[in-house]
Amino acid sequence: SSGSNSDSPWLYGPTVGAFYTIHHIPQLGELKTGPISLGLDGRGDFLHGSLYSRTDAIVSLRITPKNPIHGLMPYVQGGAGLGHTKLPYALHFSNNWNYQFAAGADRKLKGHLDWRVVEVSGGFLGNYAAGAANNNSNYMFTLSTGLVFHPY
C-alpha cells in the first residue's frame, strides 16, 4: 500500500562517526592499560520511518583489545548525548538526553577499510512529550553492519 504506518516501531537510516584510541594523556604521559585500549567514539544517527524522524549525537568511552582475536577486533562502549526527535504530525522537534551501550566486532579488509561485521546496541531516549502525555518507555535497540574507514 502507498500509505505509511505511523505505529511502526522500525526506523531506518545511516550512522556516521569517528573513534580515537587514546595513547597519551597530556601532563600524565603514555596511557598504560595492559592488554586493552581505551578510546572515544562520537557518532550521529539519522533515522526515519513512519513519519517519525530522529537524529542522535552520542559520545562514548570505547574499550578494545590491543590485538585482534581470531581476525576480529571486538569492542564495547557506552556513552550519552542528545536525541533530536520529531513525532508523526508534530510541527517541531524536541531535544532530550539519551544514552547508549554497544558491542561489536570489526574485521580488517584492506588498507584503511574495515568491515563492521556486527554491532548490537541498546539505550534510552529521555522522556519527551507526545501531545499532552509523556512517553516513559522510549528504549532503542539496534543491529547493524557496515564499512569503517580509518585514516591511520
mmCIF file of C-alpha atoms in Angstrom:
data_model
loop_
_atom_site.group_PDB
_atom_site.id
_atom_site.type_symbol
_atom_site.label_atom_id
_atom_site.label_comp_id
_atom_site.label_asym_id
_atom_site.label_seq_id
_atom_site.Cartn_x
_atom_site.Cartn_y
_atom_site.Cartn_z
ATOM 1 C CA SER A 1 0.000 0.000 0.000
ATOM 2 C CA SER A 2 1.093 3.580 -0.518
ATOM 3 C CA GLY A 3 0.206 4.798 2.996
ATOM 4 C CA SER A 4 2.585 4.954 5.941
ATOM 5 C CA ASN A 5 2.004 3.023 9.133
ATOM 6 C CA SER A 6 2.517 5.631 11.863
ATOM 7 C CA ASP A 7 2.541 2.913 14.539
ATOM 8 C CA SER A 8 5.594 1.039 13.211
ATOM 9 C CA PRO A 9 8.453 0.762 15.735
ATOM 10 C CA TRP A 10 11.114 0.458 13.000
ATOM 11 C CA LEU A 11 13.363 3.318 11.960
ATOM 12 C CA TYR A 12 15.983 3.138 9.216
ATOM 13 C CA GLY A 13 18.967 5.240 8.284
ATOM 14 C CA PRO A 14 22.725 5.698 8.368
ATOM 15 C CA THR A 15 25.097 6.137 11.280
ATOM 16 C CA VAL A 16 28.278 8.156 10.826
ATOM 17 C CA GLY A 17 31.029 8.631 13.341
ATOM 18 C CA ALA A 18 34.641 8.545 14.331
ATOM 19 C CA PHE A 19 36.644 6.925 17.093
ATOM 20 C CA TYR A 20 40.019 7.754 18.521
ATOM 21 C CA THR A 21 42.226 5.436 20.565
ATOM 22 C CA ILE A 22 43.905 7.291 23.430
ATOM 23 C CA HIS A 23 47.640 6.535 23.666
ATOM 24 C CA HIS A 24 48.874 9.572 25.569
ATOM 25 C CA ILE A 25 47.366 11.975 28.111
ATOM 26 C CA PRO A 26 48.908 15.458 28.332
ATOM 27 C CA GLN A 27 50.672 16.096 31.643
ATOM 28 C CA LEU A 28 50.429 12.361 32.538
ATOM 29 C CA GLY A 29 52.298 10.698 29.670
ATOM 30 C CA GLU A 30 51.679 7.358 27.997
ATOM 31 C CA LEU A 31 48.442 5.608 28.932
ATOM 32 C CA LYS A 32 49.272 2.172 30.370
ATOM 33 C CA THR A 33 46.197 -0.066 30.090
ATOM 34 C CA GLY A 34 47.645 -3.576 29.793
ATOM 35 C CA PRO A 35 46.049 -5.718 27.060
ATOM 36 C CA ILE A 36 43.201 -3.273 26.337
ATOM 37 C CA SER A 37 42.943 0.104 24.631
ATOM 38 C CA LEU A 38 40.694 2.975 25.687
ATOM 39 C CA GLY A 39 39.224 5.430 23.270
ATOM 40 C CA LEU A 40 36.474 7.884 22.467
ATOM 41 C CA ASP A 41 33.694 7.250 19.958
ATOM 42 C CA GLY A 42 31.489 10.009 18.554
ATOM 43 C CA ARG A 43 28.576 9.171 16.299
ATOM 44 C CA GLY A 44 25.409 10.503 14.776
ATOM 45 C CA ASP A 45 22.329 8.547 13.722
ATOM 46 C CA PHE A 46 19.934 9.860 11.047
ATOM 47 C CA LEU A 47 16.808 7.732 11.370
ATOM 48 C CA HIS A 48 13.412 7.958 9.698
ATOM 49 C CA GLY A 49 10.304 5.837 9.383
ATOM 50 C CA SER A 50 6.534 6.008 9.698
ATOM 51 C CA LEU A 51 6.502 9.831 9.723
ATOM 52 C CA TYR A 52 8.906 9.757 12.682
ATOM 53 C CA SER A 53 12.306 11.464 12.483
ATOM 54 C CA ARG A 54 15.197 11.055 14.868
ATOM 55 C CA THR A 55 18.766 12.363 14.910
ATOM 56 C CA ASP A 56 21.117 11.374 17.749
ATOM 57 C CA ALA A 57 24.565 12.626 18.702
ATOM 58 C CA ILE A 58 26.403 10.420 21.210
ATOM 59 C CA VAL A 59 29.924 10.460 22.708
ATOM 60 C CA SER A 60 31.111 7.181 24.266
ATOM 61 C CA LEU A 61 34.030 5.600 26.079
ATOM 62 C CA ARG A 62 35.254 2.666 23.948
ATOM 63 C CA ILE A 63 37.236 -0.400 25.112
ATOM 64 C CA THR A 64 39.010 -2.774 22.691
ATOM 65 C CA PRO A 65 41.783 -5.352 22.977
ATOM 66 C CA LYS A 66 45.168 -4.165 21.710
ATOM 67 C CA ASN A 67 45.378 -7.154 19.351
ATOM 68 C CA PRO A 68 42.740 -8.834 17.141
ATOM 69 C CA ILE A 69 41.095 -12.037 18.353
ATOM 70 C CA HIS A 70 40.657 -14.636 15.560
ATOM 71 C CA GLY A 71 40.905 -11.849 12.986
ATOM 72 C CA LEU A 72 38.264 -9.701 14.691
ATOM 73 C CA MET A 73 38.638 -6.540 16.749
ATOM 74 C CA PRO A 74 35.806 -6.687 19.307
ATOM 75 C CA TYR A 75 34.747 -3.628 21.284
ATOM 76 C CA VAL A 76 32.306 -2.433 23.923
ATOM 77 C CA GLN A 77 31.317 1.147 24.538
ATOM 78 C CA GLY A 78 28.889 3.272 26.480
ATOM 79 C CA GLY A 79 28.013 6.925 26.303
ATOM 80 C CA ALA A 80 25.463 9.700 26.362
ATOM 81 C CA GLY A 81 24.295 12.525 24.172
ATOM 82 C CA LEU A 82 21.351 14.338 22.661
ATOM 83 C CA GLY A 83 18.322 12.957 20.822
ATOM 84 C CA HIS A 84 16.579 15.302 18.348
ATOM 85 C CA THR A 85 13.118 13.807 17.731
ATOM 86 C CA LYS A 86 10.077 14.704 15.639
ATOM 87 C CA LEU A 87 6.929 12.689 16.236
ATOM 88 C CA PRO A 88 4.374 11.978 13.488
ATOM 89 C CA TYR A 89 2.352 15.105 12.614
ATOM 90 C CA ALA A 90 4.316 17.259 15.086
ATOM 91 C CA LEU A 91 5.228 20.770 13.996
ATOM 92 C CA HIS A 92 8.547 20.878 15.891
ATOM 93 C CA PHE A 93 11.404 18.721 17.142
ATOM 94 C CA SER A 94 12.124 18.021 20.818
ATOM 95 C CA ASN A 95 15.614 17.650 22.298
ATOM 96 C CA ASN A 96 16.215 15.114 25.063
ATOM 97 C CA TRP A 97 19.213 13.373 26.621
ATOM 98 C CA ASN A 98 19.907 9.778 25.659
ATOM 99 C CA TYR A 99 22.345 7.020 26.495
ATOM 100 C CA GLN A 100 23.530 4.003 24.567
ATOM 101 C CA PHE A 101 25.659 0.900 25.170
ATOM 102 C CA ALA A 102 27.085 -1.106 22.257
ATOM 103 C CA ALA A 103 29.175 -4.178 21.489
ATOM 104 C CA GLY A 104 30.514 -5.266 18.148
ATOM 105 C CA ALA A 105 33.400 -6.571 16.098
ATOM 106 C CA ASP A 106 35.342 -5.235 13.110
ATOM 107 C CA ARG A 107 37.396 -7.225 10.574
ATOM 108 C CA LYS A 108 40.227 -5.613 8.613
ATOM 109 C CA LEU A 109 39.584 -5.696 4.861
ATOM 110 C CA LYS A 110 42.369 -3.754 3.157
ATOM 111 C CA GLY A 111 44.411 -0.675 3.952
ATOM 112 C CA HIS A 112 42.219 1.848 5.745
ATOM 113 C CA LEU A 113 38.973 -0.088 5.306
ATOM 114 C CA ASP A 114 37.343 -2.417 7.858
ATOM 115 C CA TRP A 115 34.072 -4.294 7.816
ATOM 116 C CA ARG A 116 31.909 -3.803 10.885
ATOM 117 C CA VAL A 117 30.750 -7.429 10.994
ATOM 118 C CA VAL A 118 28.109 -6.716 13.611
ATOM 119 C CA GLU A 119 27.147 -4.132 16.188
ATOM 120 C CA VAL A 120 24.354 -4.528 18.724
ATOM 121 C CA SER A 121 23.317 -1.589 20.850
ATOM 122 C CA GLY A 122 20.690 -0.649 23.374
ATOM 123 C CA GLY A 123 19.791 2.587 25.051
ATOM 124 C CA PHE A 124 17.137 5.043 26.081
ATOM 125 C CA LEU A 125 15.868 8.403 24.873
ATOM 126 C CA GLY A 126 14.876 10.542 27.882
ATOM 127 C CA ASN A 127 11.236 11.445 28.414
ATOM 128 C CA TYR A 128 9.733 13.555 25.689
ATOM 129 C CA ALA A 129 6.236 14.979 25.284
ATOM 130 C CA ALA A 130 3.873 13.499 22.698
ATOM 131 C CA GLY A 131 0.901 15.845 22.839
ATOM 132 C CA ALA A 132 -0.117 16.227 26.472
ATOM 133 C CA ALA A 133 1.400 12.923 27.625
ATOM 134 C CA ASN A 134 4.960 11.811 28.328
ATOM 135 C CA ASN A 135 6.370 8.700 26.708
ATOM 136 C CA ASN A 136 8.213 6.932 29.534
ATOM 137 C CA SER A 137 9.445 3.888 27.601
ATOM 138 C CA ASN A 138 11.401 5.031 24.571
ATOM 139 C CA TYR A 139 14.006 2.279 24.551
ATOM 140 C CA MET A 140 16.117 1.854 21.446
ATOM 141 C CA PHE A 141 17.813 -1.280 20.167
ATOM 142 C CA THR A 142 19.908 -1.569 17.020
ATOM 143 C CA LEU A 143 21.523 -4.305 14.980
ATOM 144 C CA SER A 144 23.853 -3.091 12.254
ATOM 145 C CA THR A 145 26.729 -3.832 9.910
ATOM 146 C CA GLY A 146 28.744 -1.596 7.620
ATOM 147 C CA LEU A 147 32.084 -0.266 6.461
ATOM 148 C CA VAL A 148 34.565 1.596 8.664
ATOM 149 C CA PHE A 149 37.160 3.921 7.177
ATOM 150 C CA HIS A 150 40.077 4.871 9.402
ATOM 151 C CA PRO A 151 42.745 7.329 8.221
ATOM 152 C CA TYR A 152 45.540 5.972 10.452
#
